[in-house]
CSV table of C-alpha atoms and ligand atoms in Angstrom, one decimal:
chain,number,residue,atom,x,y,z
A,1,MET,CA,53.1,-25.0,47.9
A,2,ARG,CA,53.5,-21.1,47.4
A,3,ALA,CA,56.4,-19.6,49.1
A,4,TRP,CA,58.5,-16.5,49.3
A,5,TRP,CA,62.3,-16.9,49.2
A,6,VAL,CA,65.5,-15.1,49.4
A,7,GLY,CA,66.7,-14.6,45.8
A,8,LYS,CA,69.6,-12.1,45.7
A,9,PRO,CA,69.9,-10.1,48.8
A,10,GLY,CA,69.7,-6.2,48.8
A,11,PRO,CA,67.5,-3.3,49.5
A,12,VAL,CA,63.8,-4.1,49.7
A,13,ALA,CA,63.1,-1.6,47.0
A,14,GLY,CA,64.7,-4.0,44.7
A,15,HIS,CA,62.7,-7.1,45.5
A,16,PRO,CA,65.1,-9.4,46.8
A,17,LEU,CA,62.3,-11.9,47.8
A,18,VAL,CA,61.1,-14.3,45.2
A,19,PHE,CA,57.4,-15.6,45.2
A,20,GLY,CA,56.6,-18.9,43.5
A,21,GLU,CA,56.2,-22.6,43.8
A,22,ARG,CA,58.1,-24.8,45.9
A,23,PRO,CA,57.9,-28.5,46.7
A,24,ASP,CA,55.8,-29.5,49.8
A,25,PRO,CA,58.4,-30.4,52.8
A,26,SER,CA,57.9,-33.6,54.3
A,27,PRO,CA,58.6,-34.1,58.4
A,28,GLY,CA,61.9,-36.1,58.9
A,29,PRO,CA,62.2,-37.9,62.2
A,30,GLY,CA,60.9,-36.2,65.5
A,31,GLU,CA,59.5,-33.4,63.1
A,32,VAL,CA,55.9,-32.3,62.5
A,33,LEU,CA,54.4,-30.9,59.3
A,34,LEU,CA,52.3,-27.8,59.8
A,35,ASP,CA,49.9,-26.1,57.5
A,36,VAL,CA,50.6,-22.4,57.9
A,37,ARG,CA,47.8,-20.2,58.9
A,38,VAL,CA,49.7,-17.1,59.6
A,39,CYS,CA,53.3,-15.9,59.8
A,40,GLY,CA,54.4,-12.7,61.5
A,41,VAL,CA,57.1,-10.3,59.8
A,42,CYS,CA,60.0,-9.5,61.9
A,43,ARG,CA,62.9,-7.2,61.5
A,44,THR,CA,65.5,-10.1,61.2
A,45,ASP,CA,63.4,-11.0,57.7
A,46,LEU,CA,64.2,-7.6,56.7
A,47,HIS,CA,67.9,-8.0,57.5
A,48,LEU,CA,68.1,-11.5,56.0
A,49,ALA,CA,66.5,-10.1,52.6
A,50,GLU,CA,68.7,-7.0,52.5
A,51,GLY,CA,71.8,-9.0,53.3
A,52,ASP,CA,72.5,-7.8,56.6
A,53,LEU,CA,72.4,-11.3,57.8
A,54,PRO,CA,73.9,-13.4,55.0
A,55,PRO,CA,71.5,-16.2,54.2
A,56,ARG,CA,72.8,-19.5,55.4
A,57,GLN,CA,71.0,-21.8,52.7
A,58,PRO,CA,70.3,-20.7,49.0
A,59,GLY,CA,66.7,-19.9,48.4
A,60,ILE,CA,66.0,-19.8,52.2
A,61,ILE,CA,62.1,-19.2,52.9
A,62,PRO,CA,62.1,-16.5,55.9
A,63,GLY,CA,59.6,-16.4,58.5
A,64,HIS,CA,59.9,-17.3,62.2
A,65,GLU,CA,56.7,-16.5,63.8
A,66,VAL,CA,54.8,-19.1,62.4
A,67,VAL,CA,51.2,-20.3,63.6
A,68,GLY,CA,49.9,-23.5,61.9
A,69,GLU,CA,47.9,-26.7,62.3
A,70,VAL,CA,49.9,-30.2,62.6
A,71,VAL,CA,48.8,-32.2,59.5
A,72,GLU,CA,51.5,-34.7,59.6
A,73,LEU,CA,53.9,-36.6,62.2
A,74,GLY,CA,57.3,-37.5,61.0
A,75,GLU,CA,59.1,-40.8,62.3
A,76,GLY,CA,58.8,-41.0,66.5
A,77,ALA,CA,57.1,-37.8,66.8
A,78,ALA,CA,54.7,-37.7,69.5
A,79,ARG,CA,54.3,-34.4,71.4
A,80,PHE,CA,51.4,-33.1,69.3
A,81,ARG,CA,48.2,-34.5,67.7
A,82,ILE,CA,47.1,-34.2,63.9
A,83,GLY,CA,44.9,-31.0,64.1
A,84,GLU,CA,46.5,-29.2,67.0
A,85,ARG,CA,47.5,-25.6,66.8
A,86,VAL,CA,51.4,-25.3,67.2
A,87,GLY,CA,53.9,-22.0,67.1
A,88,VAL,CA,57.3,-22.1,65.4
A,89,ALA,CA,59.8,-19.7,66.8
A,90,TRP,CA,63.4,-18.5,65.8
A,91,LEU,CA,65.3,-21.4,67.7
A,92,GLY,CA,65.0,-24.1,65.6
A,93,GLY,CA,67.4,-26.5,67.1
A,94,THR,CA,70.6,-26.6,69.4
A,95,CYS,CA,73.2,-29.3,69.6
A,96,GLY,CA,72.4,-30.4,73.2
A,97,ARG,CA,76.1,-31.1,73.7
A,98,CYS,CA,78.3,-27.8,73.8
A,99,ARG,CA,79.0,-26.2,77.4
A,100,PHE,CA,76.3,-23.6,76.7
A,101,CYS,CA,73.9,-26.2,76.1
A,102,LEU,CA,75.0,-28.3,79.1
A,103,ARG,CA,74.6,-25.2,81.5
A,104,SER,CA,71.0,-24.0,80.3
A,105,GLN,CA,72.3,-21.4,78.0
A,106,GLU,CA,71.0,-22.9,74.7
A,107,ASN,CA,70.6,-19.3,73.3
A,108,LEU,CA,74.5,-19.4,73.2
A,109,CYS,CA,74.8,-22.8,71.5
A,110,LEU,CA,77.9,-23.2,69.3
A,111,SER,CA,76.0,-24.8,66.7
A,112,PRO,CA,72.5,-23.7,66.5
A,113,THR,CA,69.9,-23.8,63.8
A,114,PHE,CA,67.4,-21.0,63.1
A,115,THR,CA,64.1,-21.1,61.7
A,116,GLY,CA,63.9,-18.8,58.3
A,117,TRP,CA,67.8,-18.7,58.2
A,118,ASP,CA,69.1,-22.3,58.5
A,119,ARG,CA,65.8,-24.0,57.8
A,120,ASP,CA,62.8,-23.0,55.7
A,121,GLY,CA,60.5,-20.8,57.6
A,122,GLY,CA,56.8,-19.7,57.4
A,123,TYR,CA,56.3,-17.4,54.3
A,124,ALA,CA,55.0,-20.6,52.8
A,125,ASP,CA,51.7,-22.7,52.9
A,126,ARG,CA,53.8,-25.4,54.8
A,127,VAL,CA,56.6,-25.8,57.1
A,128,THR,CA,58.1,-28.5,59.4
A,129,VAL,CA,59.7,-27.9,62.6
A,130,ASN,CA,61.3,-30.4,65.1
A,131,GLU,CA,58.7,-31.0,67.6
A,132,ASP,CA,61.0,-30.3,70.7
A,133,TYR,CA,61.3,-26.6,69.5
A,134,ALA,CA,57.6,-25.9,68.8
A,135,TYR,CA,55.2,-24.3,71.2
A,136,ARG,CA,51.7,-24.9,72.3
A,137,ILE,CA,50.0,-21.5,72.1
A,138,PRO,CA,47.5,-20.2,74.9
A,139,GLU,CA,43.8,-20.4,73.6
A,140,VAL,CA,43.2,-16.8,74.6
A,141,PHE,CA,45.1,-15.5,71.5
A,142,SER,CA,44.0,-15.6,68.0
A,143,ASP,CA,46.2,-17.1,65.3
A,144,GLU,CA,47.0,-13.3,64.4
A,145,GLN,CA,47.6,-12.0,67.8
A,146,ALA,CA,49.8,-15.2,68.4
A,147,ALA,CA,52.2,-14.7,65.8
A,148,PRO,CA,54.2,-11.7,67.0
A,149,LEU,CA,54.5,-13.5,70.4
A,150,LEU,CA,56.6,-16.2,69.0
A,151,CYS,CA,59.6,-13.7,68.1
A,152,ALA,CA,59.0,-10.1,69.0
A,153,GLY,CA,57.5,-11.3,72.3
A,154,ILE,CA,60.0,-14.0,73.3
A,155,ILE,CA,62.9,-11.5,72.3
A,156,GLY,CA,61.3,-8.6,74.1
A,157,TYR,CA,61.0,-10.5,77.3
A,158,ARG,CA,64.4,-11.8,77.2
A,159,ALA,CA,65.5,-8.3,76.6
A,160,LEU,CA,63.6,-7.4,79.6
A,161,SER,CA,65.3,-9.6,81.8
A,162,ARG,CA,68.7,-8.8,80.4
A,163,ALA,CA,67.8,-5.1,81.4
A,164,GLN,CA,67.3,-6.1,85.1
A,165,VAL,CA,64.6,-3.4,85.6
A,166,PRO,CA,64.3,-3.0,89.4
A,167,ASP,CA,60.8,-3.4,91.2
A,168,GLY,CA,58.9,-0.4,90.5
A,169,GLY,CA,62.0,1.0,88.2
A,170,ARG,CA,62.1,3.4,85.3
A,171,LEU,CA,62.5,1.5,81.9
A,172,GLY,CA,63.6,3.6,78.8
A,173,ILE,CA,62.8,2.1,75.4
A,174,TYR,CA,64.4,3.2,72.3
A,175,GLY,CA,62.3,2.0,69.2
A,176,PHE,CA,58.7,1.0,69.5
A,177,GLY,CA,57.8,-1.8,67.1
A,178,GLY,CA,56.7,-5.3,67.4
A,179,SER,CA,58.9,-6.5,70.0
A,180,ALA,CA,59.0,-3.2,72.2
A,181,HIS,CA,55.3,-2.8,72.5
A,182,LEU,CA,55.0,-6.3,73.9
A,183,ALA,CA,57.9,-5.9,76.5
A,184,ALA,CA,56.6,-2.5,77.5
A,185,GLN,CA,53.2,-4.0,78.4
A,186,VAL,CA,54.9,-6.8,80.5
A,187,ALA,CA,57.1,-3.9,82.3
A,188,MET,CA,54.1,-1.8,83.2
A,189,HIS,CA,52.3,-4.9,84.4
A,190,ARG,CA,55.1,-5.6,86.7
A,191,GLY,CA,55.1,-2.1,88.0
A,192,ALA,CA,57.9,-0.4,85.9
A,193,SER,CA,57.3,3.1,84.5
A,194,VAL,CA,58.0,3.2,81.0
A,195,TYR,CA,59.7,6.1,78.8
A,196,VAL,CA,59.6,5.6,75.1
A,197,MET,CA,61.8,7.3,72.4
A,198,THR,CA,60.8,6.5,68.7
A,199,ARG,CA,60.6,8.4,65.5
A,200,SER,CA,57.3,7.2,64.5
A,201,GLU,CA,54.5,9.4,65.7
A,202,GLU,CA,51.9,6.8,65.4
A,203,ALA,CA,54.1,4.5,67.8
A,204,ARG,CA,54.5,7.3,70.0
A,205,ARG,CA,50.5,7.4,70.3
A,206,LEU,CA,50.2,3.7,70.7
A,207,ALA,CA,53.1,3.9,73.8
A,208,LEU,CA,50.7,6.4,75.5
A,209,GLU,CA,47.6,4.3,74.9
A,210,LEU,CA,49.4,1.4,76.4
A,211,GLY,CA,50.2,3.4,79.6
A,212,ALA,CA,53.8,4.7,78.9
A,213,ALA,CA,54.8,7.6,81.1
A,214,PHE,CA,56.5,9.6,78.2
A,215,ALA,CA,56.8,9.1,74.7
A,216,GLY,CA,59.3,11.3,72.7
A,217,ASP,CA,61.3,11.2,69.4
A,218,ALA,CA,64.3,9.1,68.9
A,219,ASP,CA,66.7,11.5,70.0
A,220,ASP,CA,64.7,13.0,72.9
A,221,GLU,CA,66.2,12.6,76.3
A,222,PRO,CA,63.6,10.9,78.9
A,223,PRO,CA,62.7,13.3,81.7
A,224,VAL,CA,64.2,11.2,84.5
A,225,PRO,CA,67.3,9.2,85.0
A,226,LEU,CA,66.5,5.3,83.8
A,227,ASP,CA,67.1,2.5,85.8
A,228,SER,CA,67.2,0.3,82.6
A,229,ALA,CA,66.9,0.6,79.1
A,230,ILE,CA,66.4,-1.6,76.0
A,231,LEU,CA,67.4,-0.6,72.4
A,232,PHE,CA,65.0,-2.3,69.8
A,233,ALA,CA,66.1,0.2,67.1
A,234,PRO,CA,68.9,-1.5,65.2
A,235,VAL,CA,70.7,2.1,65.5
A,236,GLY,CA,74.3,2.1,67.1
A,237,TRP,CA,74.4,5.9,67.6
A,238,LEU,CA,71.7,5.6,69.9
A,239,VAL,CA,74.0,3.6,72.3
A,240,PRO,CA,75.8,6.4,73.7
A,241,GLN,CA,72.8,8.4,74.1
A,242,ALA,CA,70.9,5.6,76.0
A,243,LEU,CA,74.0,5.0,78.2
A,244,ARG,CA,73.6,8.7,79.1
A,245,ALA,CA,70.3,8.7,80.0
A,246,LEU,CA,71.1,5.8,82.7
A,247,ASP,CA,71.0,6.5,86.0
A,248,ARG,CA,74.4,5.2,87.9
A,249,GLY,CA,74.2,1.3,88.0
A,250,GLY,CA,71.8,1.3,85.1
A,251,THR,CA,71.8,-1.4,82.6
A,252,LEU,CA,71.1,-1.1,78.8
A,253,ALA,CA,70.4,-4.2,76.8
A,254,VAL,CA,70.7,-4.3,73.1
A,255,ALA,CA,68.0,-6.3,71.8
A,256,GLY,CA,68.6,-6.7,68.0
A,257,ILE,CA,70.5,-9.4,66.0
A,258,HIS,CA,71.9,-6.7,63.9
A,259,LEU,CA,73.1,-3.2,64.8
A,260,SER,CA,74.8,-0.3,63.0
A,261,ASP,CA,78.2,0.8,64.2
A,262,ILE,CA,78.3,2.4,67.9
A,263,PRO,CA,80.4,5.5,67.7
A,264,PRO,CA,83.0,5.9,70.5
A,265,ILE,CA,81.9,5.6,73.9
A,266,HIS,CA,82.8,8.3,76.5
A,267,TYR,CA,83.8,6.3,79.8
A,268,GLY,CA,83.3,9.2,82.0
A,269,SER,CA,79.8,10.1,81.4
A,270,GLU,CA,78.4,7.0,79.6
A,271,LEU,CA,79.9,3.8,81.2
A,272,PHE,CA,81.6,4.9,84.8
A,273,GLN,CA,79.4,4.6,88.0
A,274,GLU,CA,78.8,1.0,87.2
A,275,ARG,CA,76.6,1.5,84.1
A,276,GLN,CA,76.4,-1.8,82.3
A,277,LEU,CA,75.8,-2.3,78.5
A,278,ARG,CA,74.7,-5.9,77.5
A,279,SER,CA,73.5,-7.7,74.3
A,280,VAL,CA,70.6,-10.1,73.9
A,281,THR,CA,71.1,-13.1,71.8
A,282,ALA,CA,68.0,-15.4,70.8
A,283,ASN,CA,66.3,-17.2,73.5
A,284,THR,CA,66.2,-20.6,75.3
A,285,ARG,CA,63.0,-22.8,75.1
A,286,ALA,CA,62.4,-21.9,78.7
A,287,ASP,CA,62.2,-18.3,77.9
A,288,GLY,CA,59.7,-19.1,75.3
A,289,GLU,CA,57.5,-21.3,77.7
A,290,GLU,CA,57.5,-18.8,80.4
A,291,PHE,CA,56.9,-15.8,78.1
A,292,LEU,CA,53.9,-17.3,76.5
A,293,ARG,CA,52.5,-18.5,80.1
A,294,VAL,CA,53.0,-14.6,81.3
A,295,ALA,CA,51.6,-13.2,78.1
A,296,ALA,CA,48.4,-15.5,78.7
A,297,ASP,CA,48.0,-14.2,82.3
A,298,ILE,CA,48.3,-10.4,81.7
A,299,PRO,CA,47.0,-11.0,79.0
A,300,LEU,CA,49.2,-9.0,76.3
A,301,ARG,CA,47.5,-6.9,73.7
A,302,PRO,CA,49.3,-7.3,70.6
A,303,THR,CA,48.8,-4.7,68.0
A,304,THR,CA,48.7,-6.4,64.4
A,305,VAL,CA,48.4,-5.3,60.8
A,306,PRO,CA,47.2,-8.0,58.7
A,307,TYR,CA,48.8,-8.8,55.0
A,308,ARG,CA,47.8,-11.3,52.7
A,309,MET,CA,50.7,-13.8,52.0
A,310,GLU,CA,51.2,-12.1,48.5
A,311,ALA,CA,51.9,-9.0,49.9
A,312,ALA,CA,54.8,-10.1,52.1
A,313,ALA,CA,57.2,-7.9,49.8
A,314,GLN,CA,54.8,-4.9,50.6
A,315,ALA,CA,55.0,-5.9,54.3
A,316,LEU,CA,58.9,-5.8,54.4
A,317,GLN,CA,58.8,-2.5,52.6
A,318,ASP,CA,56.6,-1.0,55.0
A,319,LEU,CA,58.5,-2.3,57.8
A,320,ALA,CA,61.7,-0.7,56.6
A,321,ALA,CA,60.0,2.7,56.0
A,322,ASP,CA,58.5,2.7,59.7
A,323,ARG,CA,54.9,2.5,58.2
A,324,ILE,CA,53.9,-0.4,60.5
A,325,THR,CA,52.7,0.3,64.0
A,326,GLY,CA,52.7,-2.9,66.0
A,327,ALA,CA,53.6,-6.0,64.2
A,328,ALA,CA,52.8,-7.2,60.6
A,329,VAL,CA,51.2,-10.7,60.1
A,330,LEU,CA,50.8,-12.7,56.8
A,331,HIS,CA,47.8,-14.5,56.3
A,332,MET,CA,48.2,-17.7,54.2
A,333,ASP,CA,44.7,-18.2,52.9
B,1,LIG,ZN1,74.8,-26.4,72.0
B,2,LIG,ZN1,62.5,-12.4,64.9
């Protein structure tokens, strides 16, 4: 099969991803083999290619927003039929035994496996997935629309719950890419007003088009105190700034897996008055199932930019340079 894998991690301009032929994977017990139709491009793929996340397997194939068709069932796999459309997301496996798994916090599992980091992902013609960690995709979404839901959407949804937006509250969103533009739609559907701060003019336009109350530059102050905020941009210096924008009792959730260093936080003006700073770590399968139901009910309108599979390296460069509005999606055919 054709695939992209991580060669020597480094800046995307230096082509850290390699394109070539790899043997087809075969499904192990409890796994299914998919013919990949599309795979979304997530910022985590960029962190992996650039070495911010050290690859956990040599030659790992990135990609954890996979939509594919089941073509083979591994031993004992019975959840899906051949030909069924299935989604593969970031959480590829958990131990099921640690104290976090046992208390419904499998996102904090002590020995998790992640798609496109521990096990090969979907920048390829074929991929295997443990069937217990795969998703059925609501019919209302095309393949291309469904891809960004599988990480950008699910993580944005968990970030939204971690940000504890009160009913009718004011939510600030810092950075407005694939994840943010989906989380914003859910928040507004639930009655929140949304204030977006992003350096991309194109993204500001999209935010207003989707119904945001305000769209300013990355370091603009929102016009009102925020009840909640989510930091999607992987930019640590925005943390104190976002904390200052919070109202008393407000909550800031940091959504990314990687963040540049946070400058010193001033206790009096940035944390006192019961402001809270929280991170968001992966997701549980329950988050994923719930989000896909919510997404189909609204229904969400993912903004996507298609790329041919051969152009994956270009897609990552475009993502690094903020040239993508919404979410990039690779097409395998
Ligand atoms: Zn566990
Ligand atoms: Zn992701």
